[in-house]
Coordinates of C-alpha atoms and ligand atoms in Angstrom, one line a residue:
X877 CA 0.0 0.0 0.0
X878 CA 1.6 3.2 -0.8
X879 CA 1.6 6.1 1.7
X880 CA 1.1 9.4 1.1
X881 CA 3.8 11.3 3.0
X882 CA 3.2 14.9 3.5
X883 CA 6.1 16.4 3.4
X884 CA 5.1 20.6 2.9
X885 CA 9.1 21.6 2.5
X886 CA 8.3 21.7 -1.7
X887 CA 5.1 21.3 -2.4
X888 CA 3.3 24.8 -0.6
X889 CA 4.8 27.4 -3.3
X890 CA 3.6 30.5 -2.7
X891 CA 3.0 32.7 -5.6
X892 CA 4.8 35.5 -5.2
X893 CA 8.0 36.0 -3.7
X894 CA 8.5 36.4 0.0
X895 CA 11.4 37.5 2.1
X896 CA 10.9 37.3 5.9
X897 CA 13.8 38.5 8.5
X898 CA 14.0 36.5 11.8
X899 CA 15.4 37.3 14.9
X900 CA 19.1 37.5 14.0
X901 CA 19.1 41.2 11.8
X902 CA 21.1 39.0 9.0
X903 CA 19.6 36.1 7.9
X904 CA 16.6 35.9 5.4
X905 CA 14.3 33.1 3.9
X906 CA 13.2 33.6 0.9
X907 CA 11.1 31.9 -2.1
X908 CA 9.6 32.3 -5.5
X909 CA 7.6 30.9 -7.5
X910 CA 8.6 30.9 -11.2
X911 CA 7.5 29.9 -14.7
X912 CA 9.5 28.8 -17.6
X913 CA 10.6 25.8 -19.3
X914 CA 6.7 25.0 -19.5
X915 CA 7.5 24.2 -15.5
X916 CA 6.5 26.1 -12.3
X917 CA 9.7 26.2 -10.5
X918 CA 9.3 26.8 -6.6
X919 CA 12.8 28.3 -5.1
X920 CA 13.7 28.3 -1.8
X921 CA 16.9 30.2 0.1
X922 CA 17.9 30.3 3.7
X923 CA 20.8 32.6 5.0
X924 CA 21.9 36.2 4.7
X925 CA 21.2 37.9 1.3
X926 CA 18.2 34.9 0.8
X927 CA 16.8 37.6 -1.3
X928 CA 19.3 38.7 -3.8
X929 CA 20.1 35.2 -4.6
X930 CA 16.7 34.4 -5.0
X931 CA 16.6 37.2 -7.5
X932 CA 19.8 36.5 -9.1
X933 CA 18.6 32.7 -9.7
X934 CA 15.2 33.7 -11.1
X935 CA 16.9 35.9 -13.9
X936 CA 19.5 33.0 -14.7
X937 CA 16.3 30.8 -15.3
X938 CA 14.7 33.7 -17.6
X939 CA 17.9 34.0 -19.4
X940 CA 19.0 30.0 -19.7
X941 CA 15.0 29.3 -21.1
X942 CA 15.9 32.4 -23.4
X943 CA 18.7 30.4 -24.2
X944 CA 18.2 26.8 -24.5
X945 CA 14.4 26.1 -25.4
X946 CA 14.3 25.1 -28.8
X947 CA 11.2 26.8 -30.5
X948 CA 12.3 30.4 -29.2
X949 CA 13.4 32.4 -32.2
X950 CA 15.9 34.4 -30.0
X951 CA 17.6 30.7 -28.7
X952 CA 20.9 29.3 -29.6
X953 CA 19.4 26.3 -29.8
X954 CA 16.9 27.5 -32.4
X955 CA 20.0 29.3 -33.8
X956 CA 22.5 25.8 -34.3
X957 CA 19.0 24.1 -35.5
X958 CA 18.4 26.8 -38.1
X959 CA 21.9 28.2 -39.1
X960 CA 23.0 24.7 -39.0
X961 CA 26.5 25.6 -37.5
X962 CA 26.6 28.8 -34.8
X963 CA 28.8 30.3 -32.5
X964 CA 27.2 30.1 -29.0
X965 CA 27.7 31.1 -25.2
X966 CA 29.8 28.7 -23.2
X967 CA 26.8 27.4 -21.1
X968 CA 25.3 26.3 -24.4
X969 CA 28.7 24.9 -25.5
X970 CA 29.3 23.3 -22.2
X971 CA 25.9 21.8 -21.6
X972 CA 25.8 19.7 -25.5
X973 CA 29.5 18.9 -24.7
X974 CA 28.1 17.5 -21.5
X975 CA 25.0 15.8 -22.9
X976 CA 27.1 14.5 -26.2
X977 CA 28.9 12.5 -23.5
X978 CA 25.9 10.8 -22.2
X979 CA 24.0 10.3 -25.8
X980 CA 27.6 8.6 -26.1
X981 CA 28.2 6.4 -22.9
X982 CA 24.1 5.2 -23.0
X983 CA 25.1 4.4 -26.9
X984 CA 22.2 6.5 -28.0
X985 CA 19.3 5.6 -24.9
X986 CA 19.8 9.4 -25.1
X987 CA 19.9 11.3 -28.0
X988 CA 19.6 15.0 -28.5
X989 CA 18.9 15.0 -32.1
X990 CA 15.5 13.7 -30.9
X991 CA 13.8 16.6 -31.8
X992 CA 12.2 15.8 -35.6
X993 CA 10.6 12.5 -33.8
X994 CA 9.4 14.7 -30.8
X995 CA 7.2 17.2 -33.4
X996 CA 6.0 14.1 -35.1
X997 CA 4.1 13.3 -32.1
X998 CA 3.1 16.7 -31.2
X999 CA 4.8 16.8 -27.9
X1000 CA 5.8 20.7 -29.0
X1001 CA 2.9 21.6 -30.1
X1002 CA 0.3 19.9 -27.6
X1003 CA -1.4 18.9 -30.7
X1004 CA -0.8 15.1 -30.2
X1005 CA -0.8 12.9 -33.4
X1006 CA 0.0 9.1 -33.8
X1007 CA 2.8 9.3 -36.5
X1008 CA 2.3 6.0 -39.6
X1009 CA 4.9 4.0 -39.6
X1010 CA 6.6 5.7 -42.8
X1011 CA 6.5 8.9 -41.0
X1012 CA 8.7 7.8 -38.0
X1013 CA 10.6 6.0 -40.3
X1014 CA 11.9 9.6 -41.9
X1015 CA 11.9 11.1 -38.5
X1016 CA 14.1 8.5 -37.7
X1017 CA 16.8 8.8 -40.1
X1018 CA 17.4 12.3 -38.6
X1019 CA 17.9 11.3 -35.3
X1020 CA 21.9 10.1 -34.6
X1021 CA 23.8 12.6 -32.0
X1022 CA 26.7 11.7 -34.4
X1023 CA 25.8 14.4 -36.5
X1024 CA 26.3 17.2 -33.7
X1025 CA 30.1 18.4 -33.1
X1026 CA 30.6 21.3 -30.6
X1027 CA 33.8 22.4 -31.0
X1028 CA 35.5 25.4 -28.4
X1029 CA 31.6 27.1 -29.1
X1030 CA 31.2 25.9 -32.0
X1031 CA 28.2 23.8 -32.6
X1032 CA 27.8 22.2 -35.8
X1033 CA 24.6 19.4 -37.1
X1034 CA 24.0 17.9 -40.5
X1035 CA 21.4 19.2 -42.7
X1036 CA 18.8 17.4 -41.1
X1037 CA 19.8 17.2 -37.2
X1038 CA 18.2 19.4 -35.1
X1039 CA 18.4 19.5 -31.4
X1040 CA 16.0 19.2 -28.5
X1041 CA 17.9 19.8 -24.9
X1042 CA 14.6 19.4 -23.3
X1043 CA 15.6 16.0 -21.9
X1044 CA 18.6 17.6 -19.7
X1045 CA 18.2 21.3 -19.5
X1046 CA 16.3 21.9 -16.5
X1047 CA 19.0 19.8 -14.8
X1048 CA 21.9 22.0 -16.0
X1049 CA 19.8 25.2 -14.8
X1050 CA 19.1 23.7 -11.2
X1051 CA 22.8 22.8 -11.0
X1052 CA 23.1 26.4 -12.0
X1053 CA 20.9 28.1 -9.6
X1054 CA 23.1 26.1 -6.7
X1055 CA 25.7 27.8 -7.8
X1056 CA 23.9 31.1 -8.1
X1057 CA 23.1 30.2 -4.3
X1058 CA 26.4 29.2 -2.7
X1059 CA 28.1 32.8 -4.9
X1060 CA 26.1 34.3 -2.3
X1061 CA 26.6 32.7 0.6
X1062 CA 23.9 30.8 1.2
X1063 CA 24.5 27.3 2.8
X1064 CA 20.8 25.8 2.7
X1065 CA 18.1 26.0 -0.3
X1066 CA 16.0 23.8 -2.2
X1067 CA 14.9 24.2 -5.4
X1068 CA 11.9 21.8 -7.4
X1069 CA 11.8 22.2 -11.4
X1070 CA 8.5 20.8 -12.1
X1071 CA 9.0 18.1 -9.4
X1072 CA 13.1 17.6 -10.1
X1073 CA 14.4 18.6 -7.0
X1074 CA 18.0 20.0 -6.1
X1075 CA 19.5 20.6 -2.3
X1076 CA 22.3 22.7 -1.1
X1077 CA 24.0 22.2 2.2
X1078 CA 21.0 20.9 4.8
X1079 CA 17.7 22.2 6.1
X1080 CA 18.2 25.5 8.3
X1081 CA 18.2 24.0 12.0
X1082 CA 20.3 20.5 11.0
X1083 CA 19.1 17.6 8.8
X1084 CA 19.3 15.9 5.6
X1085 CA 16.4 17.5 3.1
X1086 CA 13.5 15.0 2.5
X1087 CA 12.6 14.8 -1.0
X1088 CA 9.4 13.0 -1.8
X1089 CA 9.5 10.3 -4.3
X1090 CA 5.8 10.7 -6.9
X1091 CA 4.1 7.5 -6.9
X1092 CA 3.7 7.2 -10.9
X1093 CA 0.1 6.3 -10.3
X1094 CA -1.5 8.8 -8.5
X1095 CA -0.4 12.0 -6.4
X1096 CA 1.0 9.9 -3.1
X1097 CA 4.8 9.3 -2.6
X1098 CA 6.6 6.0 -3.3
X1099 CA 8.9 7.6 -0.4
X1100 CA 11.4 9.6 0.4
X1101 CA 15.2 10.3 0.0
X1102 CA 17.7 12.0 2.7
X1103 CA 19.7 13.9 1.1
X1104 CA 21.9 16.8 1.7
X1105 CA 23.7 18.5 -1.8
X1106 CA 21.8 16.6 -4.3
X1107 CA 19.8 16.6 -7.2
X1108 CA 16.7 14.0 -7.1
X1109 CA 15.8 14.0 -10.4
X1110 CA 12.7 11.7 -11.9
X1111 CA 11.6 10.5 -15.6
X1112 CA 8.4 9.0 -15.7
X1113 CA 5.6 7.7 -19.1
X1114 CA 3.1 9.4 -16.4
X1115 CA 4.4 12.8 -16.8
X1116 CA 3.5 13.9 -19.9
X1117 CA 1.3 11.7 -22.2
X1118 CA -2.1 11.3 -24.2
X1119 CA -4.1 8.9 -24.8
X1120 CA -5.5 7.8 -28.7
X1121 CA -7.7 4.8 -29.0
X1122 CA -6.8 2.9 -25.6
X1123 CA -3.3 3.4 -25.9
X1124 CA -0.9 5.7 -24.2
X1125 CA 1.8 7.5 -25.4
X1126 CA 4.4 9.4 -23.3
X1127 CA 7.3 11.6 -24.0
X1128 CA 10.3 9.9 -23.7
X1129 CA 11.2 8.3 -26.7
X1130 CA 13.2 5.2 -27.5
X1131 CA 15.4 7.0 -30.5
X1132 CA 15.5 3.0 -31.8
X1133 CA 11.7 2.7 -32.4
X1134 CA 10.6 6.4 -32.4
X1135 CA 8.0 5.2 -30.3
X1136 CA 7.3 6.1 -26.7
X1137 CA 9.9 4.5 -24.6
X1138 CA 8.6 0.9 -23.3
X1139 CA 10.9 -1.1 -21.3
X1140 CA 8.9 -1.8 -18.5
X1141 CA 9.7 0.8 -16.2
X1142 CA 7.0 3.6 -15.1
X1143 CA 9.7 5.5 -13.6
X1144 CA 13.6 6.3 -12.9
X1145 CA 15.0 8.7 -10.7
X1146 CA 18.7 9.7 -10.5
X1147 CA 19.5 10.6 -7.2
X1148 CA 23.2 12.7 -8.1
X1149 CA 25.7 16.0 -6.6
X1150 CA 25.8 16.4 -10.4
X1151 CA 22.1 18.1 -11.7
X1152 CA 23.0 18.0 -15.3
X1153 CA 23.9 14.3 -15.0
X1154 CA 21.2 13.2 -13.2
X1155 CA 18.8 14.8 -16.1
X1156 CA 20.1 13.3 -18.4
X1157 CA 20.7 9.9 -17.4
X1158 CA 17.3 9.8 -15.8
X1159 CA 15.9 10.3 -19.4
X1160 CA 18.6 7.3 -20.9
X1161 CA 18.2 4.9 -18.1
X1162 CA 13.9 5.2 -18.5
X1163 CA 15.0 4.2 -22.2
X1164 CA 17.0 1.4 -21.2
X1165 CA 15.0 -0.2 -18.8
X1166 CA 16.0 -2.5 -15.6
X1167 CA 18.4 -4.7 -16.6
X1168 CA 20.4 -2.2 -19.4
X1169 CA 20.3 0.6 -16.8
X1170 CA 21.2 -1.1 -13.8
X1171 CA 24.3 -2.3 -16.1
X1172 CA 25.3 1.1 -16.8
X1173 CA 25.0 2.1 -13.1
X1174 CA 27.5 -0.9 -12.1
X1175 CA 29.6 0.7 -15.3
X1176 CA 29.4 4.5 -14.2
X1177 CA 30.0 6.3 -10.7
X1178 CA 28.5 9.5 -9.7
X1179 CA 24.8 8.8 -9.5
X1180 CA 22.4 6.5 -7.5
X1181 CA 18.5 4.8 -9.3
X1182 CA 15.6 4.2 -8.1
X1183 CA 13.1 2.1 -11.1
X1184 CA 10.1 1.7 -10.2
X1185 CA 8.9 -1.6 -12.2
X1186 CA 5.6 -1.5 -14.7
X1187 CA 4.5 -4.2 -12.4
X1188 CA 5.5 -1.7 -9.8
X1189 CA 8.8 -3.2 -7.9
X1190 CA 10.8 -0.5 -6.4
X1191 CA 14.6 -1.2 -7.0
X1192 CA 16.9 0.8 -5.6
X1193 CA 21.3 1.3 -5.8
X1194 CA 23.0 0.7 -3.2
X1195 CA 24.0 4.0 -2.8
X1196 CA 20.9 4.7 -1.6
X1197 CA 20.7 2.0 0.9
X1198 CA 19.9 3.9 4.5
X1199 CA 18.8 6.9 2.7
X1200 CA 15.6 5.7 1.1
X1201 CA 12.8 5.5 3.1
X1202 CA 9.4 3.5 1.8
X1203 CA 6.8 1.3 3.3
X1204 CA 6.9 -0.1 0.0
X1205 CA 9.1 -3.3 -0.4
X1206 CA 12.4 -2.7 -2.1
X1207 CA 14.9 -4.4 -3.4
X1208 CA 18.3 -3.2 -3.6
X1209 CA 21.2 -3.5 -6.6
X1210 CA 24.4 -4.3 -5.7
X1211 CA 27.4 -4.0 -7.9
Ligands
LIG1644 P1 12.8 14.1 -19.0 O1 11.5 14.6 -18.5 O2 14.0 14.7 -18.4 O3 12.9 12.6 -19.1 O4 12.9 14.7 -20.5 C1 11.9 14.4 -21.5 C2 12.2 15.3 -22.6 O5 13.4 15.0 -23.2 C3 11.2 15.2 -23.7 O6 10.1 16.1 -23.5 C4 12.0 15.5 -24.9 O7 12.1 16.9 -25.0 C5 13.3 15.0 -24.6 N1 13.5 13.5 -25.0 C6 12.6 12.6 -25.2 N2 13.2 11.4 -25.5 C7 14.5 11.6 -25.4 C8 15.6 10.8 -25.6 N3 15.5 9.5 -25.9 N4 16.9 11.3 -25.5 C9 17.0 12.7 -25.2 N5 16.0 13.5 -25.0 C10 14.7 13.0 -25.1
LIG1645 MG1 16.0 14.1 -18.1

């Protein structure tokens, strides 16, 4: 039976921004609320000059959705997609350098060249459409993160490539924003893109953060994590779907098929310090499924799974072993 843990720390975001002094003249809390990426994005800092950073983090995340979101005329990724080859900042340069790596290491479970399969199905565009089999079958032979080179800031794709960073950007930018926070000082915040959720330091007062882990069925937890400096970081089918003539399709696609992912997992979450990493593998390791992923966990350091199971088992790496809490069973991976 799955119990519905309320944990309040990330899920009561105000709208509007607060900033309320306590008794020592110095330190601040402070949250926002923000939209972008298609996310509400609930930001939370504790410590002297709360505010400021608060601030300072909410116009990184205007600036980087400037930046990165694909079907923004001003973007550089719309700018590499239509130009072909372009000259962009070093965040952009940096972050596809970074998820080149991973389309690489997960031998294409992620690929950012994605993005022609993605408008097939109208996941842009909200006007979903079951692509014929021909169809994907041209979509396809665009997708292969082979044809992307980024280069100093160079980014370069083939005629036909064009990139979608939507499977790892919103980890890159709440990586960012812990920076943004520890620049000014602050030694606890908590940040939750959309559900993706990334510490700094521990809660003011002592103690690890408790992130809830989304049941993929309904709105309960699965359980929770105890973490201190990391990114929690979830894929799921249940997270952005429709439905067409008793079937469900979802989001994350299997570049192999150009269908919706469908290795019998519901979910995958990447507990990692690393944000960016833990987006993007979350996305490649959904796409692998169980056994693949949990071989490429026992390959790779840096990050810690927990699958949930179509059949819904809950297995979880070892890392995570005393830091996971459920009243679920478990099982957990060794290597
Ligand atoms: P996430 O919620 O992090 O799993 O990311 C899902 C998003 O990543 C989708 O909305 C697409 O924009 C993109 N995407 C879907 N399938 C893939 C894939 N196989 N590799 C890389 N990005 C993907
Ligand atoms: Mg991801």
């Amino acid at each position: 039976m799955k119990i519905k843990y309320l944990i309040g720390v990330l899920l009561c975001a105000s709208l509007l921004s607060s900033c309320a002094k306590i008794s020592d003249s110095t330190y601040e809390e402070a949250e926002k609320t923000v939209f972008a990426m298609d996310t509400v994005m609930t930001l939370k800092a504790y410590g002297e000059n709360a505010k400021t950073a608060i601030d300072s983090a909410e116009d990184e995340i205007m600036r980087l959705d400037t930046t990165l979101r694909r079907k923004n005329t001003d973007s550089e990724v719309y700018k590499i997609n239509t130009e072909k080859s372009a000259d962009v900042s070093d965040d952009t340069a940096s972050l596809i350098k970074k998820a080149l790596d991973i389309c690489s290491s997960t031998n294409g479970a992620f690929d950012i060249s994605i993005a022609p399969v993605m408008d097939l199905w109208g996941f842009y565009t909200k006007e979903f459409h079951v692509p014929s089999e021909q169809e994907l079958a041209l979509g396809l032979e665009k997708v292969d993160f082979n044809n992307i080179t980024a280069e100093g800031n160079t980014v370069s794709v083939k005629d036909n490539t064009e990139l979608d960073l939507g499977g790892i950007a919103k980890g890159f930018l709440s990586q960012r924003i812990m920076e943004i926070f520890r620049d000014n000082g602050i030694r606890s915040g908590i940040v939750s893109l959309g559900g993706n959720v990334q510490t700094l330091g521990e809660k003011i007062g002592g103690g690890k953060w408790k992130v809830a882990i989304q049941s993929p069925d309904d709105d309960s937890y699965l359980g929770i994590v105890n973490v201190s400096d990391m990114a929690v970081i979830t894929s799921g089918g249940y997270q952005r779907f429709f439905e067409q003539d008793g079937m469900i399709y979802h989001h994350i696609i299997d570049p192999k098929t150009g269908y919706s992912a469908n290795r019998g997992l519901k979910s995958v979450t990447i507990v990692s310090s690393d944000g960016t990493l833990a987006d993007g593998l979350s996305t490649a390791l959904f796409v692998m499924g169980l056994d693949k992923g949990t071989d490429y966990w026992k390959d790779h350091d840096g990050f810690d799974v927990i699958f949930v199971t179509d059949d819904d088992q809950i297995y979880i790496t070892s890392g995570l072993d005393g830091i996971f809490e459920s009243e679920n069973n478990y099982s957990i991976i060794t290597k």
